[in-house]
PDB file of C-alpha atoms and ligand atoms in Angstrom:
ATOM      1  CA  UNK A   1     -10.811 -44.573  99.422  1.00 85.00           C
ATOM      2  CA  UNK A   2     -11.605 -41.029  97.128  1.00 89.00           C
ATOM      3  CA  UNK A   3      -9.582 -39.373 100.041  1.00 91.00           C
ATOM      4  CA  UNK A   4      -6.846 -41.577  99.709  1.00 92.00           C
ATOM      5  CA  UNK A   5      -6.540 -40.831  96.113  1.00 91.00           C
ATOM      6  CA  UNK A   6      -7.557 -37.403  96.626  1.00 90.00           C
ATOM      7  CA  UNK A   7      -4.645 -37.503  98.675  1.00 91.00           C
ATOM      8  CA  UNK A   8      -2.546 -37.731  95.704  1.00 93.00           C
ATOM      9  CA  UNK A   9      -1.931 -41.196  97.852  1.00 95.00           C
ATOM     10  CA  UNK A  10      -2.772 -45.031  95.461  1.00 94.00           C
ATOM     11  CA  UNK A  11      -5.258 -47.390  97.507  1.00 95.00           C
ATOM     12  CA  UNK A  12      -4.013 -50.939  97.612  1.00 96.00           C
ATOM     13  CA  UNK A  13      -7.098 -53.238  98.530  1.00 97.00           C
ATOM     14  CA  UNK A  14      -6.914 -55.780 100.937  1.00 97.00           C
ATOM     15  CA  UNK A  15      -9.841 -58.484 101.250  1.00 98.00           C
ATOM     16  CA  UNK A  16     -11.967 -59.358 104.240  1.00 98.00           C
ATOM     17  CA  UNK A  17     -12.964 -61.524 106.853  1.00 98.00           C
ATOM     18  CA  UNK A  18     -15.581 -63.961 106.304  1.00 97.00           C
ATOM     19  CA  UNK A  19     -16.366 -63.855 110.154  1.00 97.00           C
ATOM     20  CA  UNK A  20     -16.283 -60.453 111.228  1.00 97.00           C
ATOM     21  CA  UNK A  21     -16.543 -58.651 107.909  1.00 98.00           C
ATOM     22  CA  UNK A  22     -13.500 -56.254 108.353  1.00 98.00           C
ATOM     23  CA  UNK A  23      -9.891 -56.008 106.897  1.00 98.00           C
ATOM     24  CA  UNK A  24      -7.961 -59.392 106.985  1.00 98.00           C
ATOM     25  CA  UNK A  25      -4.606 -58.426 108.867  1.00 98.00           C
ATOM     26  CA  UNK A  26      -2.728 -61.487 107.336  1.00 98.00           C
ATOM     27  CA  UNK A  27      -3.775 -59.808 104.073  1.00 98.00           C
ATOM     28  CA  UNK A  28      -3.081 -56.449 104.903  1.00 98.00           C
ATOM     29  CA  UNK A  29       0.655 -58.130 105.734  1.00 98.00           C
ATOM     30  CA  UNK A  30       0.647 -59.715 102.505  1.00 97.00           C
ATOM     31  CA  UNK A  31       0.138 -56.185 100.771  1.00 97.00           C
ATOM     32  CA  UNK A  32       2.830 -54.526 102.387  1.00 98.00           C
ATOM     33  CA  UNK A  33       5.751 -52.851 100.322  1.00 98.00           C
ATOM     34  CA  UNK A  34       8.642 -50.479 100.872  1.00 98.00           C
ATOM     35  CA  UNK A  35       6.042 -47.542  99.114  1.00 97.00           C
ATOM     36  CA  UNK A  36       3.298 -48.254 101.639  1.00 98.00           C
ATOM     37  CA  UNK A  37       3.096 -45.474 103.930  1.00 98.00           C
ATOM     38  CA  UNK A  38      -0.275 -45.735 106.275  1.00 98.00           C
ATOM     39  CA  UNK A  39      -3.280 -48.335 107.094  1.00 98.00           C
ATOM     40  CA  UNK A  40      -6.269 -47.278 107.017  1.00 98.00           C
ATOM     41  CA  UNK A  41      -8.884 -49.438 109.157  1.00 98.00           C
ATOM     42  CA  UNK A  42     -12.613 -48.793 108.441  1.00 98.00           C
ATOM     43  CA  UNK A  43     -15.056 -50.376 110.743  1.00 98.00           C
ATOM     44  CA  UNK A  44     -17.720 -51.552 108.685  1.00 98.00           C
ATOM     45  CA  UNK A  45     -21.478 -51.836 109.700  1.00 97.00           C
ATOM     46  CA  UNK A  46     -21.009 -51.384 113.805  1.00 98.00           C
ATOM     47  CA  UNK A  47     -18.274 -53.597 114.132  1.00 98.00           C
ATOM     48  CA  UNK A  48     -14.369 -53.339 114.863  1.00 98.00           C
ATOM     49  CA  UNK A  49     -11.186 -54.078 113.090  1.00 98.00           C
ATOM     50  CA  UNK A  50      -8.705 -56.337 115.018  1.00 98.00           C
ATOM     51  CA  UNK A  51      -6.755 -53.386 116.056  1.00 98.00           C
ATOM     52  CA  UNK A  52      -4.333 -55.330 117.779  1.00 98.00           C
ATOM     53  CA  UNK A  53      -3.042 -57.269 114.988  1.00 98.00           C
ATOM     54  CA  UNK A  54      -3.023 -53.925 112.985  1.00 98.00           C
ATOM     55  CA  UNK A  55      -1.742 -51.482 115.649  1.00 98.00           C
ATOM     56  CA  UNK A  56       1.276 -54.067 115.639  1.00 98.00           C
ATOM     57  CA  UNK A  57       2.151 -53.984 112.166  1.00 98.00           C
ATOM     58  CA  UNK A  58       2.010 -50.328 111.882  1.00 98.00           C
ATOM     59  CA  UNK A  59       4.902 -50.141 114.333  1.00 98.00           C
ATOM     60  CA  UNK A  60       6.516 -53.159 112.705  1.00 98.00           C
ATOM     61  CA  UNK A  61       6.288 -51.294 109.177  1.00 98.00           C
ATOM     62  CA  UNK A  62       6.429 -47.355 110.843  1.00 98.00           C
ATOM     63  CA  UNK A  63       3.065 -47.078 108.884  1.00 98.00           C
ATOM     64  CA  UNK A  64       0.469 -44.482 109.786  1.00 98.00           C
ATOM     65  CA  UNK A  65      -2.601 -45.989 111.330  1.00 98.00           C
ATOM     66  CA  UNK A  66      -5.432 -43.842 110.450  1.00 98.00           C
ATOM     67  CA  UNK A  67      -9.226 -45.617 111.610  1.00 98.00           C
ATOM     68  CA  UNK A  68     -12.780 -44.759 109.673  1.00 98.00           C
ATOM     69  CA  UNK A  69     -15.164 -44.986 112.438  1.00 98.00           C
ATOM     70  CA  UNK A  70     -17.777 -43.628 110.026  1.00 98.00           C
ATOM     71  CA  UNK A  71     -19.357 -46.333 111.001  1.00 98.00           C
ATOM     72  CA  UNK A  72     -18.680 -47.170 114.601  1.00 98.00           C
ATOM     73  CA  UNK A  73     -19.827 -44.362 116.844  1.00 98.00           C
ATOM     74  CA  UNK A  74     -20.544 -46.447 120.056  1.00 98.00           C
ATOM     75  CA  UNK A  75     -17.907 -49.044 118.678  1.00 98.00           C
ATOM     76  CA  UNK A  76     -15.308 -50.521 121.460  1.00 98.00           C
ATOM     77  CA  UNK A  77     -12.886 -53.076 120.902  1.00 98.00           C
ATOM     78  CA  UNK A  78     -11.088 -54.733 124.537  1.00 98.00           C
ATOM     79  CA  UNK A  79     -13.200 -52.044 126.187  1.00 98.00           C
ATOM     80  CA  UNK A  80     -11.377 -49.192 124.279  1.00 98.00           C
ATOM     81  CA  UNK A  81     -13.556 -46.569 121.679  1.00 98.00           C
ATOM     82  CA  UNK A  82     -12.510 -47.079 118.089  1.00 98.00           C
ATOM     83  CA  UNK A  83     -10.538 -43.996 116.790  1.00 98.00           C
ATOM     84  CA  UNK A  84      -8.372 -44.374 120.235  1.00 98.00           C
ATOM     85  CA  UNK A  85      -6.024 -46.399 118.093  1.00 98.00           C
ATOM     86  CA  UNK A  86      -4.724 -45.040 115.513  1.00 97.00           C
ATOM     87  CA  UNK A  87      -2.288 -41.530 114.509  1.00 98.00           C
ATOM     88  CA  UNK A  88      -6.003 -40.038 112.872  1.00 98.00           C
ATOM     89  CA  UNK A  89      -9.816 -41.290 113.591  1.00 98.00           C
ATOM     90  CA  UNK A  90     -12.658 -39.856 111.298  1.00 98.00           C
ATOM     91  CA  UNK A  91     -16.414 -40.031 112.290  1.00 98.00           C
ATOM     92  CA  UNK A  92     -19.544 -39.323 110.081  1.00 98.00           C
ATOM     93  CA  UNK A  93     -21.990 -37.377 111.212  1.00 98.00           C
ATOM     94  CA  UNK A  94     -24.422 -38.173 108.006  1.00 97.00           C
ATOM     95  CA  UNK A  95     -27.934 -38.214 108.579  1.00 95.00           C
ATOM     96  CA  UNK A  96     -27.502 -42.054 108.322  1.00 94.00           C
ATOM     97  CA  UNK A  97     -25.417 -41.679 111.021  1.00 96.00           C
ATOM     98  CA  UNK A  98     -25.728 -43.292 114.577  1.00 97.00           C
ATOM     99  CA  UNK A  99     -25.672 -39.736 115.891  1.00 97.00           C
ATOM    100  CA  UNK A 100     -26.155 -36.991 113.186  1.00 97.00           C
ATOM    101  CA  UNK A 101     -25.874 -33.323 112.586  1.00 97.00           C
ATOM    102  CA  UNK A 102     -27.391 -33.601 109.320  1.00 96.00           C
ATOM    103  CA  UNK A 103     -23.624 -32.970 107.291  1.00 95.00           C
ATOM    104  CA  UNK A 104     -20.713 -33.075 108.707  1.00 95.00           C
ATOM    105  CA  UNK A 105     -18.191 -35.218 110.773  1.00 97.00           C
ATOM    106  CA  UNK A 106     -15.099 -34.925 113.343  1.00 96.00           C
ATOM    107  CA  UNK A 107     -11.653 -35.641 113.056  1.00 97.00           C
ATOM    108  CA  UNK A 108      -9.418 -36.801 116.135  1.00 97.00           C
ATOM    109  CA  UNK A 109      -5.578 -37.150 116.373  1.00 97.00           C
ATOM    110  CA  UNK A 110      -3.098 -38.630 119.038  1.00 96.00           C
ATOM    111  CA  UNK A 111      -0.629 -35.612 118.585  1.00 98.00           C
ATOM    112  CA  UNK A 112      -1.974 -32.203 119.082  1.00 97.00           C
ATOM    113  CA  UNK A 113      -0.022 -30.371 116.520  1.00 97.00           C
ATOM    114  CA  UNK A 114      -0.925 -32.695 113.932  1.00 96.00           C
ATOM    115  CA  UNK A 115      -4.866 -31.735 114.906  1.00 96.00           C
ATOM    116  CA  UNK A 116      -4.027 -28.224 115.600  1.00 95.00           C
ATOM    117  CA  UNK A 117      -2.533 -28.750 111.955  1.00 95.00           C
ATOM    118  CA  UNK A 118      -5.740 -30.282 110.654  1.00 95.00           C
ATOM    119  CA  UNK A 119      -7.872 -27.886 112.730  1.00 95.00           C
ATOM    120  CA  UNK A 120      -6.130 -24.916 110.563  1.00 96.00           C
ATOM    121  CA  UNK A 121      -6.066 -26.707 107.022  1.00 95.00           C
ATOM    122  CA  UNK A 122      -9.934 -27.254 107.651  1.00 94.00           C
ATOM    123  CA  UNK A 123     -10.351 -23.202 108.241  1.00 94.00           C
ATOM    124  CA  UNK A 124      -9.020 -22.293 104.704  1.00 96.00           C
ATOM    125  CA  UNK A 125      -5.757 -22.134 106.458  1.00 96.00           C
ATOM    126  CA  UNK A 126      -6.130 -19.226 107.866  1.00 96.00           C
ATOM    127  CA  UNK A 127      -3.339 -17.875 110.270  1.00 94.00           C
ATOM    128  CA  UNK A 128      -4.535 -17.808 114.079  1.00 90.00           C
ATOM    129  CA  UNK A 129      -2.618 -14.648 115.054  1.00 92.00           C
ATOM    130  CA  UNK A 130      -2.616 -12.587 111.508  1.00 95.00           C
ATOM    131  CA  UNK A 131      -6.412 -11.423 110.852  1.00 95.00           C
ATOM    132  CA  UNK A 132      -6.944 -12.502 106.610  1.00 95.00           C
ATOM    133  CA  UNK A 133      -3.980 -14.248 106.165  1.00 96.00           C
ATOM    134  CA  UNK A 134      -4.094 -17.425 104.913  1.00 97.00           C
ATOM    135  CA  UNK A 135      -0.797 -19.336 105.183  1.00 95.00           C
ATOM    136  CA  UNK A 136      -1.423 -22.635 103.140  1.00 95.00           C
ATOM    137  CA  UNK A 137      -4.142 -24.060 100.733  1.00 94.00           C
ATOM    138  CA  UNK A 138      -7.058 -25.028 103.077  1.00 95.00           C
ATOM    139  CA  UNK A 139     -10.491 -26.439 102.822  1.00 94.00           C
ATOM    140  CA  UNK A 140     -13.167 -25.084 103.731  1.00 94.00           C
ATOM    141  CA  UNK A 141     -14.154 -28.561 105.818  1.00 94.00           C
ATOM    142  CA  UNK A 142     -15.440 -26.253 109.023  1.00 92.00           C
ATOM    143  CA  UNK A 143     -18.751 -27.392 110.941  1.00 94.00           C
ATOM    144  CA  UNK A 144     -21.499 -24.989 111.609  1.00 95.00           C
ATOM    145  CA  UNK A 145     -22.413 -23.684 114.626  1.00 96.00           C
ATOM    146  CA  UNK A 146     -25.855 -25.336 113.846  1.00 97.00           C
ATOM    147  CA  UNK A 147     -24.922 -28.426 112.972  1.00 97.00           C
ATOM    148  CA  UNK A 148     -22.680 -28.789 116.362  1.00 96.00           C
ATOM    149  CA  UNK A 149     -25.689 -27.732 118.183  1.00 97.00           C
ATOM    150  CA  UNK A 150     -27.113 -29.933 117.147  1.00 97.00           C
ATOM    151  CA  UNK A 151     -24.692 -32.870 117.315  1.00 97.00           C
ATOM    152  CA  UNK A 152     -24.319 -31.590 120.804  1.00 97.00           C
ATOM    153  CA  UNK A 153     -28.124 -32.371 121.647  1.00 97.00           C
ATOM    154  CA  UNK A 154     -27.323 -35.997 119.773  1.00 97.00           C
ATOM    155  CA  UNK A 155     -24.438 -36.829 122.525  1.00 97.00           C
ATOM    156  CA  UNK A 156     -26.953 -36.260 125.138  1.00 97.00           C
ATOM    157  CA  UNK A 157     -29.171 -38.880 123.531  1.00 96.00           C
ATOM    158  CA  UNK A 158     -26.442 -40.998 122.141  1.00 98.00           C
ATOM    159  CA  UNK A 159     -26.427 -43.905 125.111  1.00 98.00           C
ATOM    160  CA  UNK A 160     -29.908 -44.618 124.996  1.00 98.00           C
ATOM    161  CA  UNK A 161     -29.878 -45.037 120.925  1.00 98.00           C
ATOM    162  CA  UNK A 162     -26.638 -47.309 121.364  1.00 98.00           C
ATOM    163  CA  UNK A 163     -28.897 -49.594 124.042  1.00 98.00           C
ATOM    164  CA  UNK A 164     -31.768 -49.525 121.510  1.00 98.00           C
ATOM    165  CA  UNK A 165     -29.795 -50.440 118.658  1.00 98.00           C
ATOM    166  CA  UNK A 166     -28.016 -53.412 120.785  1.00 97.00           C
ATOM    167  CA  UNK A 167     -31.759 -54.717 122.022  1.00 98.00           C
ATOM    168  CA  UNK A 168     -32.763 -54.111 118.362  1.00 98.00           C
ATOM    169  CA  UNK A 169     -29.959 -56.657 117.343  1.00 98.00           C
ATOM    170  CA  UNK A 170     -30.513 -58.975 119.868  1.00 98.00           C
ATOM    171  CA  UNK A 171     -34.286 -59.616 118.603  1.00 98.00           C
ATOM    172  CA  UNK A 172     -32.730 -59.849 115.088  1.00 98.00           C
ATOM    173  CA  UNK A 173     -30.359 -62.187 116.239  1.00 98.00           C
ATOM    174  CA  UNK A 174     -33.399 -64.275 118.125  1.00 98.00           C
ATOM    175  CA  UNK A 175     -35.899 -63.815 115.749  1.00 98.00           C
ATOM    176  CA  UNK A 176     -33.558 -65.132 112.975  1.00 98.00           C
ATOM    177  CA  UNK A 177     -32.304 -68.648 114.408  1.00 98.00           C
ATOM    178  CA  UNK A 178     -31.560 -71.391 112.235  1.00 97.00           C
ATOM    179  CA  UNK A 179     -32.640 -69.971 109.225  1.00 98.00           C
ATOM    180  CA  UNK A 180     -29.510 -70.231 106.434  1.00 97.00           C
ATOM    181  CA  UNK A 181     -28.367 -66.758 107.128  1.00 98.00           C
ATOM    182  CA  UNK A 182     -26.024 -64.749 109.233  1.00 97.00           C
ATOM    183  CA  UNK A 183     -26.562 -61.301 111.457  1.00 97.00           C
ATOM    184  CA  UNK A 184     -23.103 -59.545 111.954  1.00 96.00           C
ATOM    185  CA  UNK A 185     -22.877 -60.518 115.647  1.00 91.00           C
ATOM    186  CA  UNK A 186     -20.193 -59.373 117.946  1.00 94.00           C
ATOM    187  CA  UNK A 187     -16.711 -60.727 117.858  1.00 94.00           C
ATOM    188  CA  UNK A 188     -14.446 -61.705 120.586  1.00 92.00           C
ATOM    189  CA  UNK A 189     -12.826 -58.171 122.469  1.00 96.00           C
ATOM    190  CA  UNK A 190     -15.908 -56.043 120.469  1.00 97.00           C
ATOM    191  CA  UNK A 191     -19.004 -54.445 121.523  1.00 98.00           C
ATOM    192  CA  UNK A 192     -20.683 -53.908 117.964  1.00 98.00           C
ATOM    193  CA  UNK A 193     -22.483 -50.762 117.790  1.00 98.00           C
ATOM    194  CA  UNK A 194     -24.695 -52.365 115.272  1.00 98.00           C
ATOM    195  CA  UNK A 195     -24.732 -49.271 112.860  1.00 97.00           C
ATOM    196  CA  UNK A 196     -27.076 -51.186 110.842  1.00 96.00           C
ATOM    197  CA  UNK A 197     -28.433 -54.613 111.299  1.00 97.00           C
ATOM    198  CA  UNK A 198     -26.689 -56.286 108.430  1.00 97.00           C
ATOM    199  CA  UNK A 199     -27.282 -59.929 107.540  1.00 98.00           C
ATOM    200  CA  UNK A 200     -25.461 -62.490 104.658  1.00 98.00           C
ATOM    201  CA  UNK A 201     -27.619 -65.247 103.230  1.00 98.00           C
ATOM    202  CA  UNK A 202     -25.606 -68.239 102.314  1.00 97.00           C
ATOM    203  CA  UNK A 203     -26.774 -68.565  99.269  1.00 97.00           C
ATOM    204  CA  UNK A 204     -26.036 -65.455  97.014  1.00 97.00           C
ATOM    205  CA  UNK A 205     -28.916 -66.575  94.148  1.00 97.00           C
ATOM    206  CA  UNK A 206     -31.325 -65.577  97.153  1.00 97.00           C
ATOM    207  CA  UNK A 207     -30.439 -62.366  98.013  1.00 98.00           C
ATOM    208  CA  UNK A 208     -32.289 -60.405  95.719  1.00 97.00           C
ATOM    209  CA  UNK A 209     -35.369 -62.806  95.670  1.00 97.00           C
ATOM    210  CA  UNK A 210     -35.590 -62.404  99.812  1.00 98.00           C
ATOM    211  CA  UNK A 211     -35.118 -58.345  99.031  1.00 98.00           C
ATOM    212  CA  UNK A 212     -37.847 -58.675  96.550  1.00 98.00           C
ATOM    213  CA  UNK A 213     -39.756 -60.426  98.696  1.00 98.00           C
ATOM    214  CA  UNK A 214     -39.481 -57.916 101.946  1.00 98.00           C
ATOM    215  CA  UNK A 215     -40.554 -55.213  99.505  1.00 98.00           C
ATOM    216  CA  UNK A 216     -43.153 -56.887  98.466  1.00 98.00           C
ATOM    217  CA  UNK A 217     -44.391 -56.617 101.977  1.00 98.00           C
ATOM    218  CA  UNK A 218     -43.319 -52.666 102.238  1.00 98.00           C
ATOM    219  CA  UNK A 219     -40.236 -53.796 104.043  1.00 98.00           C
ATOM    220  CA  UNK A 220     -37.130 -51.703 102.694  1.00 98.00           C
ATOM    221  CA  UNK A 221     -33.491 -53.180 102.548  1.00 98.00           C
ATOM    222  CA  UNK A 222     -30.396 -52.575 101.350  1.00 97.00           C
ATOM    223  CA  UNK A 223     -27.290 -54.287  99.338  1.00 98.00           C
ATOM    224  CA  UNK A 224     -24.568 -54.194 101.678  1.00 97.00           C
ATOM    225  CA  UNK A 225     -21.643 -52.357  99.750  1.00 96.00           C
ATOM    226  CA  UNK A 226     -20.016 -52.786  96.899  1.00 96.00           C
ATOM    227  CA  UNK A 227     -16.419 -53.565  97.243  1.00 95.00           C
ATOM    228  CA  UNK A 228     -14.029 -50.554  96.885  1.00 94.00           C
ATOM    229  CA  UNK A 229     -11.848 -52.417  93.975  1.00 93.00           C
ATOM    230  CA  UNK A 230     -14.884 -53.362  91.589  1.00 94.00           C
ATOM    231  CA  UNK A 231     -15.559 -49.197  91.483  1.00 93.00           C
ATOM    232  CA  UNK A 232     -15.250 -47.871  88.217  1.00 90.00           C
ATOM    233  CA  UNK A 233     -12.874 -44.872  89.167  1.00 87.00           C
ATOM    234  CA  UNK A 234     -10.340 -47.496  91.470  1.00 85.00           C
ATOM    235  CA  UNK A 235      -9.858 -49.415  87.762  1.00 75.00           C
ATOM    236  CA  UNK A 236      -8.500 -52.451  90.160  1.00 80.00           C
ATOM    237  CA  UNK A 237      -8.618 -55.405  88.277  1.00 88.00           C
ATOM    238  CA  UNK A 238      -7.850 -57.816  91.100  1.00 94.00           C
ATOM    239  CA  UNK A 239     -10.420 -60.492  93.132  1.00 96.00           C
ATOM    240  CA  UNK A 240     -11.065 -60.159  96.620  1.00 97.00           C
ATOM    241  CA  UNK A 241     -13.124 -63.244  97.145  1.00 98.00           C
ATOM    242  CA  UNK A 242     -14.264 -62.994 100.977  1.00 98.00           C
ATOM    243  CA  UNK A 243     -15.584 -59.191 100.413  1.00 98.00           C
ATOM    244  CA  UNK A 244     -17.333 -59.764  96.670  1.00 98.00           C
ATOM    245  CA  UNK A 245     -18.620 -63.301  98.760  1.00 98.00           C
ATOM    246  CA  UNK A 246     -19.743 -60.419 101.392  1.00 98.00           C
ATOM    247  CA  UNK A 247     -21.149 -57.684  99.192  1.00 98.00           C
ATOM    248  CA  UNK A 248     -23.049 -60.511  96.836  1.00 98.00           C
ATOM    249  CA  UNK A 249     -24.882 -62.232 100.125  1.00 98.00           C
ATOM    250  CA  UNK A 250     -25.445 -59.364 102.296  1.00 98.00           C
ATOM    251  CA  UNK A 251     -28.344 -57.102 103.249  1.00 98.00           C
ATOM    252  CA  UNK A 252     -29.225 -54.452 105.663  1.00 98.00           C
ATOM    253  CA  UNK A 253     -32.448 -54.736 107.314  1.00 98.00           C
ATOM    254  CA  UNK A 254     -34.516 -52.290 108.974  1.00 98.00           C
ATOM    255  CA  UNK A 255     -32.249 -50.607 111.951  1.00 96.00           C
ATOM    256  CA  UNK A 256     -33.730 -47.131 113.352  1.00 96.00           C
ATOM    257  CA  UNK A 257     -33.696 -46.993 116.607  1.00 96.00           C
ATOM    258  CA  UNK A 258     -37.124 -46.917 116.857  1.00 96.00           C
ATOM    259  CA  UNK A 259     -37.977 -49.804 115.576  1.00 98.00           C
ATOM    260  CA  UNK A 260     -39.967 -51.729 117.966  1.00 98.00           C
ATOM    261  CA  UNK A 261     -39.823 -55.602 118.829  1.00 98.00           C
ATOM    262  CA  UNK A 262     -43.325 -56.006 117.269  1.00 98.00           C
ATOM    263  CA  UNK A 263     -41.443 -54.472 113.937  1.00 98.00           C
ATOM    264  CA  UNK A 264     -38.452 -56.673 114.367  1.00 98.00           C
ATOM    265  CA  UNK A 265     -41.037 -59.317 114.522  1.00 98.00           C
ATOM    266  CA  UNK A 266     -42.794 -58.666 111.219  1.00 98.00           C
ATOM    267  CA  UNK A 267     -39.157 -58.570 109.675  1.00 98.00           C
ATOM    268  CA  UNK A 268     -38.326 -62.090 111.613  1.00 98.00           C
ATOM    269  CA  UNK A 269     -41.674 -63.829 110.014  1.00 98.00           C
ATOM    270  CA  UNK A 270     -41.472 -62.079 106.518  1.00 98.00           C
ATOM    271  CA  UNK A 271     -37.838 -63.536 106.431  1.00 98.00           C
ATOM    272  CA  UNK A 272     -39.475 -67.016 107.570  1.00 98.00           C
ATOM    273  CA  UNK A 273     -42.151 -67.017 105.109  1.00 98.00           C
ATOM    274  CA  UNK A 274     -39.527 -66.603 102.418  1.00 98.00           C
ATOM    275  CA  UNK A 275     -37.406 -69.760 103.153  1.00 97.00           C
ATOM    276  CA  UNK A 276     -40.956 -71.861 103.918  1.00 95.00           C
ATOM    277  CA  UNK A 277     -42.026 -70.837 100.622  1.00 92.00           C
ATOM    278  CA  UNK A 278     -39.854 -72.738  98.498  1.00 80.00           C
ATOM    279  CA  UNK A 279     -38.840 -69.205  96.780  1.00 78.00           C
ATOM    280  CA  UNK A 280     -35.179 -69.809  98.130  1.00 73.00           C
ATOM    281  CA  UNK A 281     -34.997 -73.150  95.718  1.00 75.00           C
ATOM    282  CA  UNK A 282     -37.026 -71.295  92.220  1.00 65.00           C
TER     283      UNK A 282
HETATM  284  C1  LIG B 301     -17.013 -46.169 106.159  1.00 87.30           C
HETATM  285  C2  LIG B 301     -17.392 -44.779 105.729  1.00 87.30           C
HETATM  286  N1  LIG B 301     -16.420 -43.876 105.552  1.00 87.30           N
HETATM  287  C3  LIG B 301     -16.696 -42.613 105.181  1.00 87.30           C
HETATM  288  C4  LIG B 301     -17.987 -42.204 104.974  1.00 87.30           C
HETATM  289  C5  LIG B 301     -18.228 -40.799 104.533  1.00 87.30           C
HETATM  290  O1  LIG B 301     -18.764 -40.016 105.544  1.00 87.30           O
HETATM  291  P1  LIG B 301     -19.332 -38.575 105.174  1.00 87.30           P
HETATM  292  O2  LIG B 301     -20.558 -38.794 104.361  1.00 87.30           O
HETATM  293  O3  LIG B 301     -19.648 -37.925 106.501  1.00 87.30           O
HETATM  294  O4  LIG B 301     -18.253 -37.873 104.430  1.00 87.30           O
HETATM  295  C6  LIG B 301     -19.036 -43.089 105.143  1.00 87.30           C
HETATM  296  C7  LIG B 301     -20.417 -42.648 104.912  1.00 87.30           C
HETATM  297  O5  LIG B 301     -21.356 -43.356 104.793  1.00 87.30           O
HETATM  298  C8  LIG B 301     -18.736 -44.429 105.529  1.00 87.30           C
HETATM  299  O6  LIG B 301     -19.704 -45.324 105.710  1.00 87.30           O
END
């Protein structure tokens, strides 16, 4: 969203799905106008967008499709990589990140003069064949060499950390069973690279007890994220009820890859021991 307005572009917020947690495409349709001029698809917490349904109205409405895989490193959806979709693809390389290099990210295009285009603008501009001389206003948005190394060294060990953080979700997913909650799963024609092992408790009045209650036994979580709209700077005064339904249940539990099925176990029973002891009712 800040690049969109730092884009000198305005955001127009679409809500969610209550199932797979990413942009509703009927909504996104709803939201369309003559001024809109791109979609921008950000797979949330592991999982993917429908890009079908969105790939097909950005050539209905000549939009821009531009995908956030922030997210989604190890993300497919019908067997293709996320970022394979759209005109633009941007991936985090945080140190949150599925694979890191500490700062940084990558960019990928479909055209190669729009990336040779980005490529330059990230340089300061600077002209390729004239030594100094900087044709445009650029960023400075380049990657170190040390960072890349190290990213590099990441890619070797990225399959491995995807499997882990697949069999981490899968003991999430087992451990969790008919308890009044929901783990982020994997939706028909996606392989969910389970950034983070997110969960929504159907009751929003317990979400804060149960994180209270996790920390209480030295178990960390996290909200999941606040909706872009209800920022201060986006000044959107407008409801989106299945995302602020999201962001009020949800909570990300412990997801490093090496977490261990005797730590995924602690998390399972903690959880338990919350709904057995009546807290979930006070
Ligand atoms: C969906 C999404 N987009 C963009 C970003 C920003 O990435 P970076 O910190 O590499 O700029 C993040 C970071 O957490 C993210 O989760």
């Amino acid at each position: 969203m800040n690049t969109i307005i730092q884009a000198g572009a305005t955001p127009v917020f679409v809500d969610s799905r209550e199932d797979t947690w990413q942009i509703d495409p009927e909504d996104v349709r709803r939201k369309i106008t003559p001024r809109t001029k791109a979609l921008m698809a950000v797979h949330l917490y592991g999982h993917a967008c429908e890009m079908d349904a969105l790939v097909n109205i950005c050539k209905e409405f000549d939009l821009w499709l531009i995908e956030d895989c922030a997210e989604a490193f190890g993300t497919y959806y019908k067997g293709r990589h996320v970022g394979t979709f759209g005109d633009f693809a941007t991936f985090s390389f945080f140190g949150n990140k599925t694979i890191t290099t500490g700062e940084g990210g990558m960019v990928v295009a479909r055209d190669k003069d729009l990336l040779d285009r980005a490529y330059h603008l990230k340089t300061q501009a600077v002209s390729p064949d004239r030594e100094y001389w900087h044709d445009a206003v650029g960023y400075n948005y380049r990657m170190t060499n040390i960072c890349a190394a190290i990213g590099l060294a990441q890619l070797e060990n990225a399959s491995p950390i995807l499997e882990k953080k697949r069999q981490i979700a899968a003991w999430y997913q087992q451990g969790l069973e008919g308890l009044p909650l929901r783990l982020l799963g994997e939706y028909p024609d996606t392989t969910n690279s389970y950034w983070m092992c997110s969960i929504v408790v159907d009751d929003p009045n317990i979400r804060q007890p149960l994180r209270d209650w996790l920390k209480a036994a030295n178990i960390e979580t996290r909200p999941l994220f606040y909706p872009c709209h209800t920022l201060p700077h986006c000044k959107a005064d407008e409801t989106h009820p299945v995302a602020q339904s999201l962001s009020a249940r949800g909570l990300n539990l412990p997801s490093f890859p090496e977490l261990s099925l005797e730590g995924v176990t602690t998390v399972c029973t903690v959880i338990r021991s919350f709904f057995r002891s009546g807290a979930n009712e006070r």
